[in-house]
Amino acid sequence: MSTDERSSMNEADQLLSAGYCHLPGAIQGSDLAQLDAETNALAQRATNILRSIRDQACSYAEYYQRSGERFIAVAESGNPLQTCRYEYIKGSSALFRDSIIPTCQARLEAITHRRFSLLKDKCNMKSPGGGAFTAHQDILAYVDFGPTLHVTAALFVDPATPENGALQFSSNYLELHSPLLQWRDTELGRFPIFPIYQGGASNGRILAELEEQLTWKTVCAEPGDVLLFNSYVPHRSDTNRSKRTRRAFFFTFNLAPAGDHYEEYYRSKRADFGNPRFHIATPTSHSTAAR
């Protein structure tokens, strides 16, 4: 067995047992420089959209329904011109469609020996003083679209550190025994679904009594690193306490046999933008709406 094969097996074991694994240096050299430049261009496009929404004094749903704009930008709660995240990246950037996303997908498929299809993509712009994401599971945001299992590839453009709000994962979520948990069988194993707060400021957040029983590990990363994590592992991140924005892309894949839902997902989001299922546990005003 080669070194690469042993490494792939170790990564697969960690992804299944811990819910996440770290792939250092997935994007390097000139590709990393192109990634940085394209990220800046997309961020400027997001800023222009937020400015248009403010100047037109319309809601996000109204803007997307009447403008024909397909690229999606979302502002940080409390600042209509500060980008929290932007989405529909594969549909908006040739570099991501033809190079960056396929690179991440190939690493995922090599590790799991399974084929995947992109469900959604986003870039989180964790600006200084903002960007905290409460403890949550991604599965609750995706379950209505059919697939029961997803793996996200988080690609970092900037270093992720404890100071700027690096991702924190639960290391014991498969070990909790509580009647509040609902367990689901998937193609890659059996996973729990945690109860969450419904509506209000904590909408989408895992109930405090269970969050307190979870052990959390901060996972730091360097530019070009990828973190793979499944849609059941609880995760969160703190506010960015540094003076620089921390940019990270999140490409969420479902198993290919479950179908290609990318365009369907974004049609639904543009048509019903205020629905909090699209903003679970995010630092945006849409995440707290009651439905």
GROMACS .gro file of C-alpha atoms in nm:
model
  291
    1MET     CA    1   0.000   0.000   0.000
    2SER     CA    2   0.138   0.340  -0.098
    3THR     CA    3   0.176   0.638   0.136
    4ASP     CA    4  -0.105   0.821  -0.050
    5GLU     CA    5  -0.338   0.523  -0.006
    6ARG     CA    6  -0.263   0.502   0.367
    7SER     CA    7  -0.321   0.878   0.400
    8SER     CA    8  -0.653   0.849   0.217
    9MET     CA    9  -0.763   0.568   0.449
   10ASN     CA   10  -0.670   0.770   0.759
   11GLU     CA   11  -0.864   1.072   0.630
   12ALA     CA   12  -1.167   0.858   0.551
   13ASP     CA   13  -1.158   0.704   0.900
   14GLN     CA   14  -1.140   1.048   1.060
   15LEU     CA   15  -1.421   1.186   0.844
   16LEU     CA   16  -1.647   0.897   0.949
   17SER     CA   17  -1.547   0.873   1.314
   18ALA     CA   18  -1.496   1.239   1.404
   19GLY     CA   19  -1.721   1.395   1.141
   20TYR     CA   20  -1.441   1.605   0.990
   21CYS     CA   21  -1.085   1.583   0.858
   22HIS     CA   22  -0.815   1.837   0.770
   23LEU     CA   23  -0.646   1.842   0.427
   24PRO     CA   24  -0.348   2.081   0.440
   25GLY     CA   25  -0.236   2.257   0.122
   26ALA     CA   26  -0.516   2.139  -0.107
   27ILE     CA   27  -0.473   2.461  -0.311
   28GLN     CA   28  -0.119   2.591  -0.356
   29GLY     CA   29   0.108   2.827  -0.550
   30SER     CA   30  -0.038   3.015  -0.846
   31ASP     CA   31  -0.378   2.853  -0.787
   32LEU     CA   32  -0.387   3.011  -0.442
   33ALA     CA   33  -0.300   3.352  -0.590
   34GLN     CA   34  -0.581   3.317  -0.845
   35LEU     CA   35  -0.817   3.215  -0.566
   36ASP     CA   36  -0.734   3.530  -0.371
   37ALA     CA   37  -0.787   3.758  -0.673
   38GLU     CA   38  -1.118   3.596  -0.767
   39THR     CA   39  -1.235   3.615  -0.406
   40ASN     CA   40  -1.175   3.991  -0.408
   41ALA     CA   41  -1.369   4.029  -0.734
   42LEU     CA   42  -1.665   3.831  -0.602
   43ALA     CA   43  -1.661   4.027  -0.275
   44GLN     CA   44  -1.685   4.352  -0.470
   45ARG     CA   45  -1.979   4.214  -0.666
   46ALA     CA   46  -2.149   4.125  -0.337
   47THR     CA   47  -2.091   4.478  -0.205
   48ASN     CA   48  -2.249   4.626  -0.518
   49ILE     CA   49  -2.559   4.409  -0.471
   50LEU     CA   50  -2.598   4.508  -0.106
   51ARG     CA   51  -2.565   4.873  -0.205
   52SER     CA   52  -2.837   4.829  -0.469
   53ILE     CA   53  -3.071   4.667  -0.216
   54ARG     CA   54  -3.016   4.953   0.027
   55ASP     CA   55  -3.057   5.224  -0.238
   56GLN     CA   56  -3.378   5.065  -0.372
   57ALA     CA   57  -3.514   5.026  -0.018
   58CYS     CA   58  -3.645   4.680  -0.104
   59SER     CA   59  -3.627   4.340   0.059
   60TYR     CA   60  -3.383   4.073  -0.057
   61ALA     CA   61  -3.669   3.866  -0.199
   62GLU     CA   62  -3.804   4.164  -0.395
   63TYR     CA   63  -3.460   4.245  -0.530
   64TYR     CA   64  -3.386   3.894  -0.654
   65GLN     CA   65  -3.734   3.840  -0.797
   66ARG     CA   66  -3.734   4.157  -1.005
   67SER     CA   67  -3.368   4.217  -1.087
   68GLY     CA   68  -3.285   3.881  -1.247
   69GLU     CA   69  -2.958   3.876  -1.046
   70ARG     CA   70  -2.846   3.519  -0.978
   71PHE     CA   71  -2.542   3.587  -0.757
   72ILE     CA   72  -2.654   3.609  -0.393
   73ALA     CA   73  -2.519   3.842  -0.126
   74VAL     CA   74  -2.631   3.858   0.238
   75ALA     CA   75  -2.543   4.135   0.483
   76GLU     CA   76  -2.426   4.098   0.840
   77SER     CA   77  -2.699   4.163   1.093
   78GLY     CA   78  -2.693   4.530   1.192
   79ASN     CA   79  -2.495   4.655   0.889
   80PRO     CA   80  -2.670   4.642   0.548
   81LEU     CA   81  -2.346   4.706   0.359
   82GLN     CA   82  -2.121   4.455   0.539
   83THR     CA   83  -2.120   4.125   0.353
   84CYS     CA   84  -2.177   3.824   0.576
   85ARG     CA   85  -2.162   3.579   0.288
   86TYR     CA   86  -2.217   3.540  -0.085
   87GLU     CA   87  -2.343   3.239  -0.279
   88TYR     CA   88  -2.411   3.081  -0.620
   89ILE     CA   89  -2.039   3.079  -0.686
   90LYS     CA   90  -2.025   2.787  -0.930
   91GLY     CA   91  -2.288   2.964  -1.138
   92SER     CA   92  -2.100   3.295  -1.127
   93SER     CA   93  -1.727   3.220  -1.160
   94ALA     CA   94  -1.547   3.016  -1.427
   95LEU     CA   95  -1.245   2.972  -1.198
   96PHE     CA   96  -1.454   2.808  -0.928
   97ARG     CA   97  -1.668   2.610  -1.171
   98ASP     CA   98  -1.378   2.470  -1.374
   99SER     CA   99  -1.093   2.449  -1.122
  100ILE     CA  100  -1.144   2.524  -0.752
  101ILE     CA  101  -1.464   2.328  -0.686
  102PRO     CA  102  -1.357   2.025  -0.898
  103THR     CA  103  -1.027   2.012  -0.705
  104CYS     CA  104  -1.210   1.997  -0.372
  105GLN     CA  105  -1.460   1.746  -0.507
  106ALA     CA  106  -1.183   1.521  -0.639
  107ARG     CA  107  -1.015   1.511  -0.296
  108LEU     CA  108  -1.346   1.423  -0.132
  109GLU     CA  109  -1.419   1.146  -0.382
  110ALA     CA  110  -1.068   1.003  -0.354
  111ILE     CA  111  -1.103   0.978   0.023
  112THR     CA  112  -1.453   0.831   0.033
  113HIS     CA  113  -1.446   0.630  -0.293
  114ARG     CA  114  -1.789   0.771  -0.372
  115ARG     CA  115  -1.919   1.019  -0.628
  116PHE     CA  116  -2.065   1.352  -0.516
  117SER     CA  117  -2.269   1.636  -0.665
  118LEU     CA  118  -2.255   2.002  -0.556
  119LEU     CA  119  -2.566   2.115  -0.367
  120LYS     CA  120  -2.465   2.469  -0.268
  121ASP     CA  121  -2.166   2.699  -0.225
  122LYS     CA  122  -2.090   3.011  -0.025
  123CYS     CA  123  -1.810   3.233   0.098
  124ASN     CA  124  -1.830   3.347   0.460
  125MET     CA  125  -1.679   3.693   0.505
  126LYS     CA  126  -1.607   3.696   0.877
  127SER     CA  127  -1.539   4.067   0.919
  128PRO     CA  128  -1.373   4.217   1.230
  129GLY     CA  129  -1.626   4.228   1.510
  130GLY     CA  130  -1.876   4.004   1.334
  131GLY     CA  131  -1.938   3.659   1.201
  132ALA     CA  132  -2.017   3.441   1.504
  133PHE     CA  133  -2.214   3.127   1.408
  134THR     CA  134  -2.399   2.950   1.690
  135ALA     CA  135  -2.379   2.573   1.746
  136HIS     CA  136  -2.576   2.396   1.476
  137GLN     CA  137  -2.598   2.107   1.231
  138ASP     CA  138  -2.612   2.172   0.858
  139ILE     CA  139  -2.851   1.884   0.789
  140LEU     CA  140  -3.151   2.089   0.901
  141ALA     CA  141  -3.087   2.344   0.626
  142TYR     CA  142  -3.067   2.081   0.350
  143VAL     CA  143  -3.305   1.801   0.447
  144ASP     CA  144  -3.601   1.940   0.249
  145PHE     CA  145  -3.412   1.896  -0.078
  146GLY     CA  146  -3.399   1.517  -0.063
  147PRO     CA  147  -3.045   1.390   0.012
  148THR     CA  148  -2.994   1.262   0.368
  149LEU     CA  149  -2.616   1.306   0.383
  150HIS     CA  150  -2.384   1.589   0.280
  151VAL     CA  151  -2.015   1.662   0.308
  152THR     CA  152  -1.887   2.019   0.301
  153ALA     CA  153  -1.539   2.119   0.185
  154ALA     CA  154  -1.434   2.437   0.367
  155LEU     CA  155  -1.155   2.608   0.171
  156PHE     CA  156  -0.963   2.885   0.348
  157VAL     CA  157  -0.835   3.195   0.170
  158ASP     CA  158  -0.701   3.343   0.494
  159PRO     CA  159  -0.559   3.178   0.807
  160ALA     CA  160  -0.825   3.052   1.047
  161THR     CA  161  -0.721   3.112   1.408
  162PRO     CA  162  -0.890   3.120   1.751
  163GLU     CA  163  -0.867   3.500   1.737
  164ASN     CA  164  -1.055   3.538   1.408
  165GLY     CA  165  -1.319   3.274   1.466
  166ALA     CA  166  -1.187   2.940   1.346
  167LEU     CA  167  -1.434   2.654   1.316
  168GLN     CA  168  -1.507   2.450   1.628
  169PHE     CA  169  -1.635   2.093   1.593
  170SER     CA  170  -1.788   1.863   1.851
  171SER     CA  171  -1.561   1.564   1.909
  172ASN     CA  172  -1.816   1.357   2.105
  173TYR     CA  173  -2.147   1.409   1.924
  174LEU     CA  174  -2.174   1.038   1.837
  175GLU     CA  175  -2.130   0.943   2.202
  176LEU     CA  176  -2.418   1.139   2.355
  177HIS     CA  177  -2.710   0.937   2.491
  178SER     CA  178  -3.022   1.148   2.520
  179PRO     CA  179  -3.389   1.079   2.446
  180LEU     CA  180  -3.395   1.421   2.277
  181LEU     CA  181  -3.178   1.297   1.990
  182GLN     CA  182  -3.325   1.151   1.672
  183TRP     CA  183  -3.099   0.906   1.490
  184ARG     CA  184  -3.087   0.869   1.114
  185ASP     CA  185  -2.932   0.592   0.903
  186THR     CA  186  -2.735   0.718   0.602
  187GLU     CA  187  -2.508   0.573   0.336
  188LEU     CA  188  -2.205   0.655   0.552
  189GLY     CA  189  -2.339   0.553   0.893
  190ARG     CA  190  -2.588   0.640   1.165
  191PHE     CA  191  -2.597   0.999   1.288
  192PRO     CA  192  -2.794   1.201   1.545
  193ILE     CA  193  -3.014   1.503   1.481
  194PHE     CA  194  -3.014   1.750   1.771
  195PRO     CA  195  -3.323   1.950   1.871
  196ILE     CA  196  -3.293   2.324   1.808
  197TYR     CA  197  -3.454   2.650   1.913
  198GLN     CA  198  -3.740   2.746   1.683
  199GLY     CA  199  -3.772   3.117   1.606
  200GLY     CA  200  -3.631   3.412   1.794
  201ALA     CA  201  -3.269   3.516   1.833
  202SER     CA  202  -3.150   3.157   1.881
  203ASN     CA  203  -3.335   3.008   1.584
  204GLY     CA  204  -3.150   2.701   1.455
  205ARG     CA  205  -2.917   2.676   1.754
  206ILE     CA  206  -2.875   2.341   1.931
  207LEU     CA  207  -3.055   2.340   2.267
  208ALA     CA  208  -2.825   2.474   2.539
  209GLU     CA  209  -2.862   2.166   2.761
  210LEU     CA  210  -2.716   1.950   2.482
  211GLU     CA  211  -2.460   2.202   2.358
  212GLU     CA  212  -2.315   2.207   2.710
  213GLN     CA  213  -2.262   1.829   2.694
  214LEU     CA  214  -2.060   1.854   2.375
  215THR     CA  215  -1.680   1.870   2.376
  216TRP     CA  216  -1.555   2.132   2.132
  217LYS     CA  217  -1.227   2.139   1.939
  218THR     CA  218  -1.101   2.445   1.753
  219VAL     CA  219  -0.949   2.354   1.415
  220CYS     CA  220  -0.703   2.609   1.278
  221ALA     CA  221  -0.615   2.627   0.909
  222GLU     CA  222  -0.380   2.798   0.664
  223PRO     CA  223  -0.463   2.953   0.324
  224GLY     CA  224  -0.528   2.673   0.076
  225ASP     CA  225  -0.624   2.419   0.343
  226VAL     CA  226  -0.951   2.228   0.318
  227LEU     CA  227  -1.162   2.093   0.605
  228LEU     CA  228  -1.412   1.823   0.514
  229PHE     CA  229  -1.708   1.775   0.748
  230ASN     CA  230  -2.041   1.597   0.727
  231SER     CA  231  -2.381   1.761   0.769
  232TYR     CA  232  -2.445   1.602   1.111
  233VAL     CA  233  -2.138   1.706   1.309
  234PRO     CA  234  -2.227   2.004   1.534
  235HIS     CA  235  -2.006   2.305   1.471
  236ARG     CA  236  -1.985   2.673   1.559
  237SER     CA  237  -1.745   2.967   1.542
  238ASP     CA  238  -1.674   3.275   1.751
  239THR     CA  239  -1.672   3.642   1.659
  240ASN     CA  240  -1.371   3.766   1.464
  241ARG     CA  241  -1.168   3.953   1.727
  242SER     CA  242  -0.883   4.036   1.486
  243LYS     CA  243  -0.848   4.343   1.265
  244ARG     CA  244  -0.872   4.155   0.934
  245THR     CA  245  -1.155   3.976   0.755
  246ARG     CA  246  -1.133   3.596   0.749
  247ARG     CA  247  -1.257   3.454   0.419
  248ALA     CA  248  -1.354   3.090   0.375
  249PHE     CA  249  -1.550   2.907   0.106
  250PHE     CA  250  -1.790   2.624   0.184
  251PHE     CA  251  -1.880   2.380  -0.093
  252THR     CA  252  -2.155   2.141   0.016
  253PHE     CA  253  -2.189   1.812  -0.174
  254ASN     CA  254  -2.447   1.535  -0.163
  255LEU     CA  255  -2.391   1.180  -0.283
  256ALA     CA  256  -2.432   1.175  -0.662
  257PRO     CA  257  -2.701   0.902  -0.671
  258ALA     CA  258  -2.926   1.139  -0.471
  259GLY     CA  259  -2.933   1.377  -0.769
  260ASP     CA  260  -2.817   1.724  -0.874
  261HIS     CA  261  -3.006   1.983  -0.668
  262TYR     CA  262  -2.784   2.291  -0.715
  263GLU     CA  263  -3.012   2.498  -0.939
  264GLU     CA  264  -3.322   2.380  -0.752
  265TYR     CA  265  -3.171   2.493  -0.422
  266TYR     CA  266  -3.097   2.844  -0.550
  267ARG     CA  267  -3.431   2.883  -0.729
  268SER     CA  268  -3.599   2.805  -0.398
  269LYS     CA  269  -3.378   3.047  -0.208
  270ARG     CA  270  -3.437   3.339  -0.445
  271ALA     CA  271  -3.812   3.276  -0.441
  272ASP     CA  272  -3.837   3.255  -0.060
  273PHE     CA  273  -3.533   3.444   0.060
  274GLY     CA  274  -3.667   3.530   0.404
  275ASN     CA  275  -3.728   3.167   0.498
  276PRO     CA  276  -3.500   3.099   0.799
  277ARG     CA  277  -3.421   2.746   0.676
  278PHE     CA  278  -3.175   2.917   0.441
  279HIS     CA  279  -3.010   3.108   0.726
  280ILE     CA  280  -2.988   2.864   1.018
  281ALA     CA  281  -2.763   2.987   1.301
  282THR     CA  282  -2.611   3.262   1.083
  283PRO     CA  283  -2.531   3.618   1.196
  284THR     CA  284  -2.794   3.768   0.963
  285SER     CA  285  -3.133   3.921   1.031
  286HIS     CA  286  -3.305   3.643   0.831
  287SER     CA  287  -3.193   3.369   1.070
  288THR     CA  288  -3.420   3.489   1.353
  289ALA     CA  289  -3.749   3.509   1.165
  290ALA     CA  290  -4.030   3.293   1.296
  291ARG     CA  291  -4.212   3.069   1.046
   0.00000   0.00000   0.00000
